[in-house]
DNA sequence: CTGTTAGCGCGTTCAC
DNA sequence: GTGAACGCGCTAACAG
């Protein structure tokens, strides 16, 4: 059948057989040479390699995959739209780079709709990939469990909502939020608000927990205001916090976008930052360095997470056992707190 | 052979033959049903579909590709590291989304080293992809020409350095720079400097040309200072411009990062922006909205470019003829000019 | 060390 | 409308 209207007029490329004929050996021998099998005499190998070069022979990936029942391919499943673009970009870059270096290929898939979830599972079952790297998806995410059942190696970015044996890489969200909170406490701040982003995200939940625990250790109670992940909702959330507690002297936001909104909200409410009100963000996006005052925030190293994901997948492909990786989150102190 | 230490203990998935046996028809009939061939009686089709569902049959992609000599796959070649991350992100998202919607798969490749160029060409020749989307690569870039010779449909992001028949998508870099320059001229600015990023990039060359032409139409001569694409080099470039021409009253930078550096340089030189010195950037990165003063800049719509690239590739895959697409660039006026 | 042979799973004529 | 048979290009087990 022909799905498009194009006649396949492309000249056929040389095959193993072509090369074998030229080098006057059998297909099997050519295959051995091409795949680096040691059991070939130097002279024969030499003449085969010459034939390969002269003909410009490149092995057909589909045929090889069919015969080996391997694909040498890893699926990278992105959830777009997302907020943490720097992390996504780093993963795309490093996972591809590391796995290409190991002779693997990357096939990209988007998990935006539930229909796409079905398709992704289907692709894995169609043996399009030997392994799957899954970036955080919104919601209760049955995709991870579904993929875990396909017996293809699976590595997650971000701690899964429900505990499982699937290895994952994550930033120390709780630790980072705790460090930020302790920084505020050391400054003598005692009425600290929390502006938190989409609460269905595990990362946000972890940041909330870290903040709450740090406050608790100091014998304080949290003041929480919910938001999504836009600057506008951050400003609104700050306004609500100020209405509840006029003497608020600090806020931690679970993302930089929210914190930037809080900076704006503080200006609108006539509070000086950091004198009247300290503001701390989370994520260290590029814009955080350019706000006035420059934003103090928690940095989570997208690059390190991306490389850890890549290494974890490589280990899994080689059949090694793996455990979760949690990378440190560090407070970057600028002017806002 | 076995390249990794893993025994393939995975249970075999059902094949066409399995389904055929279950539905009590021949393989050929199942194939017809699966591929939507009309010439099958409704009852038979129904029973085949039932067998497919019961067995959870998914066609093996490699086998199909081997038989059809098609891959239903498009290679997306990224050049990382790059500056224009928003554009890369948009392309990854939209190209994947649009092509997946058309039943294609995306294979991701990195063109960072010259060795990777070789590998990419090899992948295309190995019939891993039916088409290639190529993002701008650094330097004189023989990769585009090399790929053009593989007779696989090729679409470029960004005008190629040398003219060719390969379809491409680009922003109107020259037009955007001209618009920015004319905006400055309308403000009565007459001593306008240009801080320009890596000059080997075609996009930067086009922005320089647009600026020069607009000045020329006003009977003015350009003041050019070279930089890379960092804020630091932007600040240094501004310092050089001011040393050459103390009465400089405006600068256009070929990127927002350079413009942000120019803002800093202006502050260090004691010039007020925009009163003493107007500053205009290019690209409208997120941070541009958060600088003080907020940066006036040229926006080039990554989203539209990405969608245009996706549509162009789809057209090419369907054998239709295509022509380059150049998308408008619009000045976003904020406070810095 | 090398060649022969038998699949891998699917699409596609060509008869029926 | 349906089935039998061949080929896609490669790997792998087995002889020799």
Coordinates of N, CA and C (backbone and C1' of nucleotides) in Angstrom, one line a residue, chain A residues 1 26-29 32 40-41 44 66-67 69, chain C residues 1-9 11-13:
Chain A
X1 N 0.8 -1.2 0.0 CA 0.0 0.0 0.0 C 0.9 1.2 0.0
X26 N 30.6 -14.0 2.1 CA 29.2 -14.2 2.4 C 28.6 -13.0 3.2
X27 N 27.2 -13.0 3.1 CA 26.6 -11.9 3.9 C 27.0 -12.0 5.4
X28 N 27.0 -13.2 5.9 CA 27.3 -13.3 7.3 C 28.6 -12.7 7.7
X29 N 29.6 -12.9 6.9 CA 30.9 -12.3 7.2 C 30.9 -10.8 7.2
X32 N 29.4 -9.7 10.3 CA 30.3 -9.8 11.4 C 31.3 -8.5 11.4
X40 N 37.0 -12.6 12.6 CA 37.2 -12.4 11.2 C 38.7 -12.1 10.9
X41 N 39.2 -12.8 9.9 CA 40.6 -12.5 9.6 C 40.9 -11.1 9.1
X44 N 40.4 -10.3 5.3 CA 39.0 -10.3 4.9 C 38.3 -9.1 5.4
X66 N 14.4 -5.6 13.3 CA 13.5 -6.8 13.2 C 14.2 -8.1 13.5
X67 N 15.5 -8.2 13.1 CA 16.2 -9.4 13.4 C 16.6 -9.5 14.9
X69 N 15.3 -7.9 17.5 CA 14.3 -7.6 18.4 C 14.8 -6.5 19.4
Chain C
dC1 P 40.5 -16.4 14.2 O5' 39.6 -16.5 12.9 C5' 40.2 -16.3 11.6 C4' 39.4 -17.1 10.6 C3' 38.2 -16.3 10.0 O3' 38.4 -16.2 8.6 C1' 37.5 -18.5 10.6
dT2 P 37.8 -15.2 7.7 O5' 36.5 -16.0 7.1 C5' 36.8 -17.0 6.1 C4' 35.5 -17.8 5.9 C3' 34.3 -17.1 5.4 O3' 34.2 -17.4 4.0 C1' 33.8 -18.7 7.1
dG3 P 33.0 -16.7 3.1 O5' 31.9 -17.8 3.1 C5' 32.1 -19.1 2.6 C4' 31.0 -20.0 2.9 C3' 29.6 -19.6 2.3 O3' 29.0 -20.7 1.6 C1' 29.4 -20.1 4.6
dT4 P 27.7 -20.5 0.7 O5' 26.7 -21.5 1.4 C5' 27.1 -22.5 2.3 C4' 25.9 -23.0 3.0 C3' 24.6 -22.7 2.4 O3' 23.7 -23.8 2.5 C1' 24.6 -22.0 4.7
dT5 P 22.2 -23.8 2.0 O5' 21.5 -23.4 3.3 C5' 21.6 -24.2 4.5 C4' 20.7 -23.8 5.5 C3' 19.3 -23.4 5.1 O3' 18.3 -24.0 5.9 C1' 20.2 -21.7 6.4
dA6 P 16.8 -24.0 5.5 O5' 16.1 -23.3 6.8 C5' 16.7 -23.7 8.1 C4' 16.3 -22.6 9.1 C3' 14.9 -22.1 9.0 O3' 14.4 -21.9 10.3 C1' 16.4 -20.2 8.8
dG7 P 12.8 -21.8 10.5 O5' 12.4 -20.6 9.5 C5' 11.6 -19.5 10.1 C4' 12.3 -18.7 11.1 C3' 11.6 -17.4 11.4 O3' 11.5 -17.3 12.8 C1' 13.8 -16.9 10.6
dC8 P 10.3 -16.5 13.5 O5' 10.7 -15.0 13.5 C5' 11.6 -14.5 14.5 C4' 11.8 -13.0 14.3 C3' 10.5 -12.3 13.9 O3' 10.0 -11.7 15.0 C1' 12.4 -11.7 12.5
dG9 P 8.5 -12.0 15.5 O5' 7.6 -11.1 14.5 C5' 7.8 -9.7 14.6 C4' 7.1 -9.0 13.4 C3' 5.7 -9.4 13.2 O3' 4.9 -8.2 13.2 C1' 6.9 -9.6 11.2
dG11 P 1.6 -4.3 7.5 O5' 2.0 -4.4 6.0 C5' 3.0 -3.5 5.5 C4' 3.3 -3.8 4.0 C3' 2.2 -3.6 3.1 O3' 2.7 -3.0 1.9 C1' 3.0 -5.8 2.9
dT12 P 1.7 -2.4 0.8 O5' 1.8 -3.5 -0.3 C5' 3.0 -3.9 -0.8 C4' 2.9 -5.1 -1.7 C3' 1.6 -5.0 -2.6 O3' 2.1 -5.3 -3.9 C1' 1.8 -7.1 -1.5
dT13 P 1.4 -4.4 -5.2 O5' 0.3 -5.4 -5.7 C5' 0.3 -5.9 -7.0 C4' 1.3 -7.1 -7.1 C3' 0.7 -8.1 -8.1 O3' 1.6 -8.4 -9.1 C1' 1.1 -9.1 -5.9

